[in-house]
Coordinates of C-alpha atoms (C1' of nucleotides) in Angstrom, one line a residue:
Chain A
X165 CA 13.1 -2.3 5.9
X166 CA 12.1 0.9 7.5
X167 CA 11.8 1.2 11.6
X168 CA 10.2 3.8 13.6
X169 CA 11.8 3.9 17.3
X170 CA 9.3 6.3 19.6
X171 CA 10.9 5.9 22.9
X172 CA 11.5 9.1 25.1
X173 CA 14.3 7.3 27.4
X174 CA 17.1 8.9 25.1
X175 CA 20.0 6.4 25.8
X176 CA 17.7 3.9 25.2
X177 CA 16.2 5.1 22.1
X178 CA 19.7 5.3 20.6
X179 CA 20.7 1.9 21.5
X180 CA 18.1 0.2 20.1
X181 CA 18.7 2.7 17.2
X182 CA 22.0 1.7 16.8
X183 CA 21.2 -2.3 17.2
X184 CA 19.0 -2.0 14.1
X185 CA 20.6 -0.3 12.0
X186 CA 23.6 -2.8 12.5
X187 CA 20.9 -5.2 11.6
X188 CA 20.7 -4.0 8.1
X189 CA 17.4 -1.5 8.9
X190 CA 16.6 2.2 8.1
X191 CA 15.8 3.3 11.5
X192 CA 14.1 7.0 12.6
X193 CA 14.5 7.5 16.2
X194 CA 12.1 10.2 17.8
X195 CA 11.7 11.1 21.3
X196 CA 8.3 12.1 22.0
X197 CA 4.5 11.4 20.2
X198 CA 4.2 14.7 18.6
X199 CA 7.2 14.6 16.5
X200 CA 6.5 11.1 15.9
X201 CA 2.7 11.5 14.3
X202 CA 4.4 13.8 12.0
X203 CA 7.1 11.2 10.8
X204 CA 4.4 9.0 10.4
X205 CA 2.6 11.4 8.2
X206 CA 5.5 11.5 5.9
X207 CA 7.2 8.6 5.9
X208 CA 6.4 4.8 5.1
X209 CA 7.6 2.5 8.1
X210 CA 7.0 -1.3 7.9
X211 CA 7.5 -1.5 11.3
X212 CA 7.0 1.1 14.5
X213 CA 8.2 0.1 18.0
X214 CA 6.4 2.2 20.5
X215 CA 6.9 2.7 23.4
X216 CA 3.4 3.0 25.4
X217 CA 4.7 5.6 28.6
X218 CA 5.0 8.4 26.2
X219 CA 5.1 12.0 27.5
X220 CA 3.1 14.6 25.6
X221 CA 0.8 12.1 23.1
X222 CA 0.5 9.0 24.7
X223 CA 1.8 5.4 23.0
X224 CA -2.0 4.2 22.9
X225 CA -3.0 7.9 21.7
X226 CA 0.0 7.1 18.8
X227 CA -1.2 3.4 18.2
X228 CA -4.8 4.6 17.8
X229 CA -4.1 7.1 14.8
X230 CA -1.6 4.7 13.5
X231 CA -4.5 2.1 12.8
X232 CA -6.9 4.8 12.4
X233 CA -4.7 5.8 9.1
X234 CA -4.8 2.4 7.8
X235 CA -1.5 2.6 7.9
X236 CA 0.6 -0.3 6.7
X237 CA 2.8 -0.5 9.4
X238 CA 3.0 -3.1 12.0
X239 CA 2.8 -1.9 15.9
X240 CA 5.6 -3.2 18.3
X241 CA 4.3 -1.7 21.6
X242 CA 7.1 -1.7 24.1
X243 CA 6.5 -1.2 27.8
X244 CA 7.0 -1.4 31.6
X245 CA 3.9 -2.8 32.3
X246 CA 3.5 -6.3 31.8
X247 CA 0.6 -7.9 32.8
X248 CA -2.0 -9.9 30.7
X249 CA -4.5 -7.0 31.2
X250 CA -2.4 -4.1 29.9
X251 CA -1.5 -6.5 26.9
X252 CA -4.4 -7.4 26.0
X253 CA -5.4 -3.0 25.9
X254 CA -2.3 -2.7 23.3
X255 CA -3.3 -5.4 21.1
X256 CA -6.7 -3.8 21.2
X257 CA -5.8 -0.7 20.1
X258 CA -4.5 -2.3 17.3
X259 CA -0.8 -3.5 17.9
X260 CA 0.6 -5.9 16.1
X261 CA 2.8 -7.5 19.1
X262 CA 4.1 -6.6 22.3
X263 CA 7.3 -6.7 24.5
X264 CA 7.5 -5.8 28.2
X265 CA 10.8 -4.4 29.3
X266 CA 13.3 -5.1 30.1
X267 CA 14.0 -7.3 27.0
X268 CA 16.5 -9.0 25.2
X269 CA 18.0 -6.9 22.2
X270 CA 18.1 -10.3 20.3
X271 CA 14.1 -10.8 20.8
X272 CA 13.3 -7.3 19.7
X273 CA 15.3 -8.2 16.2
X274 CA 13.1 -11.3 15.8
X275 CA 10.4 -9.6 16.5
X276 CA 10.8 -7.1 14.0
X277 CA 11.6 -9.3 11.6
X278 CA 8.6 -11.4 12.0
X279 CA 6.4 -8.0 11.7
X280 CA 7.8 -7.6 8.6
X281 CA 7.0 -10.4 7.3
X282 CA 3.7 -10.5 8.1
X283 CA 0.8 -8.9 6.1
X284 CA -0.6 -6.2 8.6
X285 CA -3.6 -7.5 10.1
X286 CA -6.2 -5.8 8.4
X287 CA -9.3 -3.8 9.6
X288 CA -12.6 -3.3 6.8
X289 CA -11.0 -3.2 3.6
X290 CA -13.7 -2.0 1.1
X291 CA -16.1 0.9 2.1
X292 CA -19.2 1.3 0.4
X293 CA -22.2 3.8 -0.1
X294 CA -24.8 2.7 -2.0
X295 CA -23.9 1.8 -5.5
X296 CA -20.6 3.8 -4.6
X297 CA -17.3 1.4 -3.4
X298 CA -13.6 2.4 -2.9
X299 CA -10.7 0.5 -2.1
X300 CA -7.7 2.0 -0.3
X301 CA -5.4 -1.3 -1.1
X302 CA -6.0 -1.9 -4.5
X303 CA -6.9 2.2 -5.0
X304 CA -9.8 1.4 -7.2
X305 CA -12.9 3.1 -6.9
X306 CA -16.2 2.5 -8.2
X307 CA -19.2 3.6 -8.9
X308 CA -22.6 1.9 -9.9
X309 CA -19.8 -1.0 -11.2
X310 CA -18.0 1.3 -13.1
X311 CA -14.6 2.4 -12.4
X312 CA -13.8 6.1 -11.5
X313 CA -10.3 7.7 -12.7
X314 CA -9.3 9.6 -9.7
X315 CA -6.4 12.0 -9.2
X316 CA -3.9 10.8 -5.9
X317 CA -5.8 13.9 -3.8
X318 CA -9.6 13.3 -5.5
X319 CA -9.2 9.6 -4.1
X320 CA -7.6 10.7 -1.1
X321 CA -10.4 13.1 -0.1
X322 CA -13.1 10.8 -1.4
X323 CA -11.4 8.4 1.2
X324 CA -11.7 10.6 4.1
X325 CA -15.0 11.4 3.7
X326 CA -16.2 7.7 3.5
X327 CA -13.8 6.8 6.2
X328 CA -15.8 9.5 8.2
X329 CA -18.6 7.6 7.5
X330 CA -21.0 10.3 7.2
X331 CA -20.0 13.2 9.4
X332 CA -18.8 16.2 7.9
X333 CA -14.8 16.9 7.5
X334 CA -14.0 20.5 7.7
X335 CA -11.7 21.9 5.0
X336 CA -8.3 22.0 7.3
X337 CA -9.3 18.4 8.3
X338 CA -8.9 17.5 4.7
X339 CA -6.1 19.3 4.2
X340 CA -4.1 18.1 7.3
X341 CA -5.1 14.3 6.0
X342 CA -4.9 14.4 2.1
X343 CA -1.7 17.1 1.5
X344 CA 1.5 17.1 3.5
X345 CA 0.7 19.1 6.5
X346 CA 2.6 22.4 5.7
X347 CA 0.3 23.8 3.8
X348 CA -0.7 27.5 3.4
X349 CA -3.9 28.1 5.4
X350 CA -5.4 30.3 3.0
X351 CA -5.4 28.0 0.0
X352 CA -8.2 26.7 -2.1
X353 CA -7.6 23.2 -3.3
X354 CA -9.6 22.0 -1.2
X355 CA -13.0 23.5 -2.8
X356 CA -11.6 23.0 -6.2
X357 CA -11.0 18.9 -5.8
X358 CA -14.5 19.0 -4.3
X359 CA -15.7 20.3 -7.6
X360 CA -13.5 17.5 -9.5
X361 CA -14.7 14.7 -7.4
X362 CA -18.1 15.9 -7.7
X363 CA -17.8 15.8 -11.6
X364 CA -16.3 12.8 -11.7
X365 CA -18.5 10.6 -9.3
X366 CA -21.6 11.7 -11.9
X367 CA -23.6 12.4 -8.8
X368 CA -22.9 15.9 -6.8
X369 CA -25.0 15.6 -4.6
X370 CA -23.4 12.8 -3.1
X371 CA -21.0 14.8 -1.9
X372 CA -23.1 17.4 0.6
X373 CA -21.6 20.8 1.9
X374 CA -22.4 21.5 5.4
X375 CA -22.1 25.4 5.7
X376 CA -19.2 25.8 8.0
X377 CA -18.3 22.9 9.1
X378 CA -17.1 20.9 5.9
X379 CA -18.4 18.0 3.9
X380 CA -20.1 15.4 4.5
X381 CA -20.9 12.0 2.0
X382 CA -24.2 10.6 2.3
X383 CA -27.0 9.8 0.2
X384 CA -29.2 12.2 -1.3
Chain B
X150 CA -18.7 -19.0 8.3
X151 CA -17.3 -22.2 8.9
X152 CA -14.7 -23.1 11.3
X153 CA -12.5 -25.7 12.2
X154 CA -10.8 -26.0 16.0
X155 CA -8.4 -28.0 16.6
X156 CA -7.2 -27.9 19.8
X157 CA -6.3 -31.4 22.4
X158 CA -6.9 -29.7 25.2
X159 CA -10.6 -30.7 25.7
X160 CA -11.8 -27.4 28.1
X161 CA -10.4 -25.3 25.5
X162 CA -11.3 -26.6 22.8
X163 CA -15.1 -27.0 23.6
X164 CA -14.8 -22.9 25.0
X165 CA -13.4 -21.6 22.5
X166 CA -16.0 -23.6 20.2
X167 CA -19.2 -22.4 22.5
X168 CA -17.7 -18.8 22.0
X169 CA -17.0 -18.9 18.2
X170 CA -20.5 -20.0 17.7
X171 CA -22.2 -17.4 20.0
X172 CA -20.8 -15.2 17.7
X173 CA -22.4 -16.7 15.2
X174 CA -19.9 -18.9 13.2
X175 CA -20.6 -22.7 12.2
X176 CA -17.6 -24.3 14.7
X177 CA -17.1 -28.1 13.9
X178 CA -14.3 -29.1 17.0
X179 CA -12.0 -32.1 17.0
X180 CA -9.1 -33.1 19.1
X181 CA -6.3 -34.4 17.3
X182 CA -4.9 -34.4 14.0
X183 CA -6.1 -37.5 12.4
X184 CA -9.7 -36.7 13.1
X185 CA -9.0 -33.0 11.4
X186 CA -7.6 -34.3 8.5
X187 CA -10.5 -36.4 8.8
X188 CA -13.0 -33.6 8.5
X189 CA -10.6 -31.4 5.8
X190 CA -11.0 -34.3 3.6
X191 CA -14.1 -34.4 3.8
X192 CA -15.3 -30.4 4.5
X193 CA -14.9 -26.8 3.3
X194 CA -13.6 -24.8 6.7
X195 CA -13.3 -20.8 5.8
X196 CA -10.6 -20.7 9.5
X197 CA -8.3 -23.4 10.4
X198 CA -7.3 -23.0 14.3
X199 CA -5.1 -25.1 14.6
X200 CA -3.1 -26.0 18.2
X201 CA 0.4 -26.5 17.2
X202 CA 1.1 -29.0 19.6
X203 CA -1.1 -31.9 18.7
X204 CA -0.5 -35.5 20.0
X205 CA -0.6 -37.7 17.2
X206 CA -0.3 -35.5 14.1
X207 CA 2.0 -32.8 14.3
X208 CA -0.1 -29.5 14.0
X209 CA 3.1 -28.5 11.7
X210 CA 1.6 -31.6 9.6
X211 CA -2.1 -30.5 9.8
X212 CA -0.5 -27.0 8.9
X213 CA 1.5 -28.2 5.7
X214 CA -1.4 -30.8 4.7
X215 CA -3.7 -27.7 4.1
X216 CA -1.7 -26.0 2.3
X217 CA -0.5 -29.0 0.1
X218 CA -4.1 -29.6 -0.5
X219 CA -4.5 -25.7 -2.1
X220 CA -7.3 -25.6 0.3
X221 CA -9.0 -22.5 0.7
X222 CA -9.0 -22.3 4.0
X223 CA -7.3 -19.9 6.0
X224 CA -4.9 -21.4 9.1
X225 CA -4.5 -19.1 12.3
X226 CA -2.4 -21.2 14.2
X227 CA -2.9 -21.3 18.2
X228 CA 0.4 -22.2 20.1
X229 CA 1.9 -22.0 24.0
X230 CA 5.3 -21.5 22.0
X231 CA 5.7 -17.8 21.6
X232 CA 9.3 -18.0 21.0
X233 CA 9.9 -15.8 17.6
X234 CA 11.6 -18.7 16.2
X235 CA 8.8 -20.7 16.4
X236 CA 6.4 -18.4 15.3
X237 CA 8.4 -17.3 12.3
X238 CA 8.6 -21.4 11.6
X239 CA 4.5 -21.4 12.0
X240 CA 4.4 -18.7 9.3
X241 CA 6.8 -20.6 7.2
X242 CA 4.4 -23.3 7.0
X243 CA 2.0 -21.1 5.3
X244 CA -0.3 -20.4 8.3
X245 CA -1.6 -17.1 7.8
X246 CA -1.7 -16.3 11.5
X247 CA -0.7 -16.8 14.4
X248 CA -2.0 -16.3 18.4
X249 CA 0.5 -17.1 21.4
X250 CA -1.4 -18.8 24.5
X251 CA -3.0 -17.5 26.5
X252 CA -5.0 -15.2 24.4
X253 CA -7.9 -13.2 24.9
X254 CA -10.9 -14.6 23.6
X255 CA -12.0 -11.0 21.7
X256 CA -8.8 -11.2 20.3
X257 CA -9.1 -14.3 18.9
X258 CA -12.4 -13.4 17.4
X259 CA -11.0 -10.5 16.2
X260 CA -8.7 -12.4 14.3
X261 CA -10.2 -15.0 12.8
X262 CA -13.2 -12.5 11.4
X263 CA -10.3 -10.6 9.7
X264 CA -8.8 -13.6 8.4
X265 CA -12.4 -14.5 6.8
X266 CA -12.1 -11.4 5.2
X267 CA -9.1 -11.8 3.2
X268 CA -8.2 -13.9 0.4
X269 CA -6.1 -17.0 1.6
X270 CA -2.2 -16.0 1.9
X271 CA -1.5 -19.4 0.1
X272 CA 0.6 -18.5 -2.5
X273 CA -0.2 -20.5 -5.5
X274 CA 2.4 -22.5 -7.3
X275 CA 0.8 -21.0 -10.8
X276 CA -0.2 -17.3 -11.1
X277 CA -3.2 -16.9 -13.6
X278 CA -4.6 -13.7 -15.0
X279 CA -6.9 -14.3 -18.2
X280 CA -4.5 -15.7 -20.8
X281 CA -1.6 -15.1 -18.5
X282 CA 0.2 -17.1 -16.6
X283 CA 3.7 -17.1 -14.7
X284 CA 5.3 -20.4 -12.8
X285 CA 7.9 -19.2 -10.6
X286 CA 8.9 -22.5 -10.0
X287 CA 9.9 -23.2 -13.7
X288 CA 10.9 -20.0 -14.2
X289 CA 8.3 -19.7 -17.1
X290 CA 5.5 -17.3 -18.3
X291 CA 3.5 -17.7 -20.8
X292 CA 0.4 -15.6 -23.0
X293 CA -2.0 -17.0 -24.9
X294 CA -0.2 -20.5 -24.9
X295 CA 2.9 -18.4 -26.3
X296 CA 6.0 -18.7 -24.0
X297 CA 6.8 -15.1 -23.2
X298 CA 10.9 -14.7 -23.3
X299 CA 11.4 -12.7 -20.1
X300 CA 14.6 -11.7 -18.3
X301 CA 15.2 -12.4 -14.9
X302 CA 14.5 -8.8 -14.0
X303 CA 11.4 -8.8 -15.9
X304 CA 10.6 -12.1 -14.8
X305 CA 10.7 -10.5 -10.9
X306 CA 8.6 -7.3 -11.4
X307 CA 5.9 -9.6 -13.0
X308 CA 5.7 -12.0 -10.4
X309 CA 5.6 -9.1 -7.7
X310 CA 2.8 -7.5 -9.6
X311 CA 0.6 -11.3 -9.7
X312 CA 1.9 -12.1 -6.5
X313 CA -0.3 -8.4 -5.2
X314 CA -2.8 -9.5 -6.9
X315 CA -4.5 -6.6 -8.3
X316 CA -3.3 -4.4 -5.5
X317 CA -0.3 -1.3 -6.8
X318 CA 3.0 -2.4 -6.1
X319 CA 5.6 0.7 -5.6
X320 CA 8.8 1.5 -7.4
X321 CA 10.5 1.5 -4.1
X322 CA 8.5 -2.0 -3.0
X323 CA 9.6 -3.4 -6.8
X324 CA 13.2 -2.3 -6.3
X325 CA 13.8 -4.2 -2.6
X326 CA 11.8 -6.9 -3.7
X327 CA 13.4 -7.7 -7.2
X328 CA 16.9 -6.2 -6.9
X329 CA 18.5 -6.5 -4.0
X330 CA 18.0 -4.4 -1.2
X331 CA 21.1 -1.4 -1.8
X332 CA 19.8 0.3 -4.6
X333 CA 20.3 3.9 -5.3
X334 CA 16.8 5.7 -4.5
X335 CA 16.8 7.9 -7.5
X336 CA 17.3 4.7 -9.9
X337 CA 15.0 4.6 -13.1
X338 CA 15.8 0.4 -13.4
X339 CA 12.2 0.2 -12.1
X340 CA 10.6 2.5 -15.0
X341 CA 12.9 1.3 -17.8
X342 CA 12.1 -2.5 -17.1
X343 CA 8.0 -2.2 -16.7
X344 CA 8.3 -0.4 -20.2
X345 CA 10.4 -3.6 -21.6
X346 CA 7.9 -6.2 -20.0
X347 CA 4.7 -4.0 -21.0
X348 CA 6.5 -4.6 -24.3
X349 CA 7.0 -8.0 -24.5
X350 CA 3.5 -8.6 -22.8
X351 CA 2.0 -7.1 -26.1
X352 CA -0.7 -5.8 -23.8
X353 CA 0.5 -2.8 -22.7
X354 CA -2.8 -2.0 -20.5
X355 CA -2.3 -4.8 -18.7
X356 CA 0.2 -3.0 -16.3
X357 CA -1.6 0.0 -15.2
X358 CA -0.3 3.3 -13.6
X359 CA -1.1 3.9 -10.5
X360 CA 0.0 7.1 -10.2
X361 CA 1.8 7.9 -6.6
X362 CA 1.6 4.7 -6.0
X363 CA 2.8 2.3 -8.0
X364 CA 1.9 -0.3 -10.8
X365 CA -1.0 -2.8 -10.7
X366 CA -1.5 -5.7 -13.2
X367 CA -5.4 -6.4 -14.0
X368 CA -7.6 -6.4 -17.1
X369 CA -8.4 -3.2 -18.8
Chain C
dC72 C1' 41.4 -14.1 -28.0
dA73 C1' 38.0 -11.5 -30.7
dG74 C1' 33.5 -10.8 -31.8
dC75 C1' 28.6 -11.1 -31.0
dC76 C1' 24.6 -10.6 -28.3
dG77 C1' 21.3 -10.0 -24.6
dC78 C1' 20.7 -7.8 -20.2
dT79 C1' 21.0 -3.8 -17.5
dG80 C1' 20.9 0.7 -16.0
dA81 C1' 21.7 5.7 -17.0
dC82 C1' 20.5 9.7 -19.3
dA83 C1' 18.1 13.2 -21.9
dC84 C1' 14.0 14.5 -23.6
dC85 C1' 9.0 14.5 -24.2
dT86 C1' 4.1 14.3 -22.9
dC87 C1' 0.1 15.3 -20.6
dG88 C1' -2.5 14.7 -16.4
dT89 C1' -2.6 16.9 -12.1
dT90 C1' -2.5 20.7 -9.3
dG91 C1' -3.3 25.1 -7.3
dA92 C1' -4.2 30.0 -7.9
dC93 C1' -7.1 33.6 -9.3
dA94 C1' -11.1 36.1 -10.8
dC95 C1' -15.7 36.0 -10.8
dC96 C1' -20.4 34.0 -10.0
dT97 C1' -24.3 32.3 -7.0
dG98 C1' -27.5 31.7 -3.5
dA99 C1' -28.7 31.1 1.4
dG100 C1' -29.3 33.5 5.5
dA101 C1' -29.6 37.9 8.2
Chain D
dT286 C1' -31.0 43.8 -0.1
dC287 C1' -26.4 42.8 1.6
dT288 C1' -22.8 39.6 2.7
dC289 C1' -19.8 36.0 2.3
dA290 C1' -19.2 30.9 2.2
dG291 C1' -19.0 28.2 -1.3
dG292 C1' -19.2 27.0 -6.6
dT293 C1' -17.2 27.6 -11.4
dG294 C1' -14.2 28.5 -15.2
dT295 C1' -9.8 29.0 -16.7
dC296 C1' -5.0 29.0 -17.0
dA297 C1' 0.0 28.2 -16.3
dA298 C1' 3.5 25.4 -14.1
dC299 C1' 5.0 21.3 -12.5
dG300 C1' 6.5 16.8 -12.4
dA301 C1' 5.3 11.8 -12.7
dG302 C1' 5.8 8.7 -15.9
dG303 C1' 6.9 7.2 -21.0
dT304 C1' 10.3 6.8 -24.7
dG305 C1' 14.6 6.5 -27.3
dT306 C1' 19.2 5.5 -27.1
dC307 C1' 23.7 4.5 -25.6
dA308 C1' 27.4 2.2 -23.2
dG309 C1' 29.2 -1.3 -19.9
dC310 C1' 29.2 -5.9 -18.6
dG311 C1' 29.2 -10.8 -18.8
dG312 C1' 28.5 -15.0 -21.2
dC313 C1' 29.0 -17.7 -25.3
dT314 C1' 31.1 -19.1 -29.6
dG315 C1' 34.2 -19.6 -33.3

DNA sequence: CAGCCGCTGACACCTCGTTGACACCTGAGA
DNA sequence: TCTCAGGTGTCAACGAGGTGTCAGCGGCTG
């Protein structure tokens, strides 16, 4: 089972590191939001305990982009604040659970454990456009009931563009999403899986180029 | 949609009914567990919620009734216990979710829409996938009526692959779930034995590549 | 105890789809 | 007409995944 600790409170980060891992987990422990978004860009974490008074990117900011990626992971928000209100905020963001500090080491194991277990609660599974449908779980696209063979990066980028719903996603967008981050600035796979996924959804102008600012999926 | 509350508490029950159906679901409302089993016998609920401390009937019973009866219906189970024990126990039942009072109301909503969406949890007794089937139970697969002589390696990666139903299971999923959990990462075990039981299937398409992702079992 | 056999997992090697770069073309807007 | 963002064609390298094979292990049998 892989963990995610974000907490910025060092000593505390490390204990609960620590805890887990005695547990039996693979736990990553990182102090801030920043360096955690790009963990989570990497890596694969079935569960992600957060705490919500982040410095730099805030815990909700974290939680947000966490659901936003249709992540699998399950959200553990920790925090100070405790009432029904700010609880309530979390699990509308998209958390998974919560547990106000302080807390008992034993609980937060439980917890966990029942996170993992459970199948993430999931937001709109299927997009669809017209006669055009993909799903991220299954990774099956289709088109006018036929299935499309997509490349890892075609369906990624065919992904973003219908998760944007419409509005256009610029090229470093893309490229930030569908590669890994470090990639040169100057390169041009982005254009060129364009031109595949255009050939291979039979309809290129599906797919429209919005001069400067990216592209955008829509109907003709 | 149709819903089913089960709650004893009568204020709650009728509010959270008068909410459900503002937003447009069919809520049928009883108060304790004879009359629901009453009402499963006799109707087809899409969301069980279910108050886990029913007088009478156990809510645990309601819970395990549903789930003995291969209903279709999907169980979010309501409960003042928020202990992780008992909501791992809940779980264990084969509710397929589960809200700690008090909740908010959107949340609940929230839920049971997204419990709608997805395919019961229930996991059937008998996987079936055109001529194949696999009983986990009996330890026994079989393909076009012919008993299929699997090892208990091949055995596992099958049922993973029925048990996702359609969805690509990973290498690294495949490997905790089947073997046990300390297995060397770069281990080929996973490649080696899908090429055995594509082989012994004697329909190698019906394991597909996902590639990057994993393996899916479906028709061609 | 020896021999047989099926299961397992590790290699080494092969295949071919995927990927990304590069050179060149095109067309819309100034 | 000029410019340059974006489109196309093509090619080479890479690496994920498939295959063949072998050896160790453990259970069973004579």
């Amino acid at each position: 089972m892989r963990v995610l600790v974000i907490e910025d409170f060092e000593v505390l980060a490390r204990t609960v590191g620590t805890g887990l891992r005695r547990e039996g987990m693979a736990v990553d422990v990182v102090l801030d939001g920043v360096e955690a978004l790009d963990r989570l860009a990497v890596n694969r974490y079935d569960v992600v305990i957060l705490d919500r008074d982040l410095p730099g990117v805030h815990g909700d900011e974290v939680c947000r982009r966490i659901v936003a990626a249709r992540s699998s992971s399950r959200v553990l928000m920790l925090t100070a604040a405790s009432t029904v209100k700010q609880r309530v905020d979390g699990l509308g963001l998209g958390a998974d659970d919560y547990l106000p500090k302080p807390f008992d080491f034993e609980e937060l194991v439980a917890r966990v454990r029942a996170l993992a277990r459970r199948p993430a609660l999931c937001l709109p599974t299927v997009y669809e456009l017209g006669d055009l449908t993909l799903d991220p779980a299954r990774r099956v696209a289709t088109r006018a009931g036929r299935r499309l063979e997509l490349s890892p990066k075609e369906f990624g980028v065919l992904e973003c563009l219908l998760a944007a719903d419409g509005r256009p996603v610029s090229a470093e967008d893309l490229l930030e999403r569908v590669w890994d981050e470090a990639a040169d600035p100057f390169t041009t796979v982005v254009k060129t899986t364009i031109r595949r996924l255009r050939g291979k959804l039979g309809a290129p102008e599906l797919i429209h180029t919005v001069r400067e600012a990216g592209y955008r999926i829509g109907q003709p």
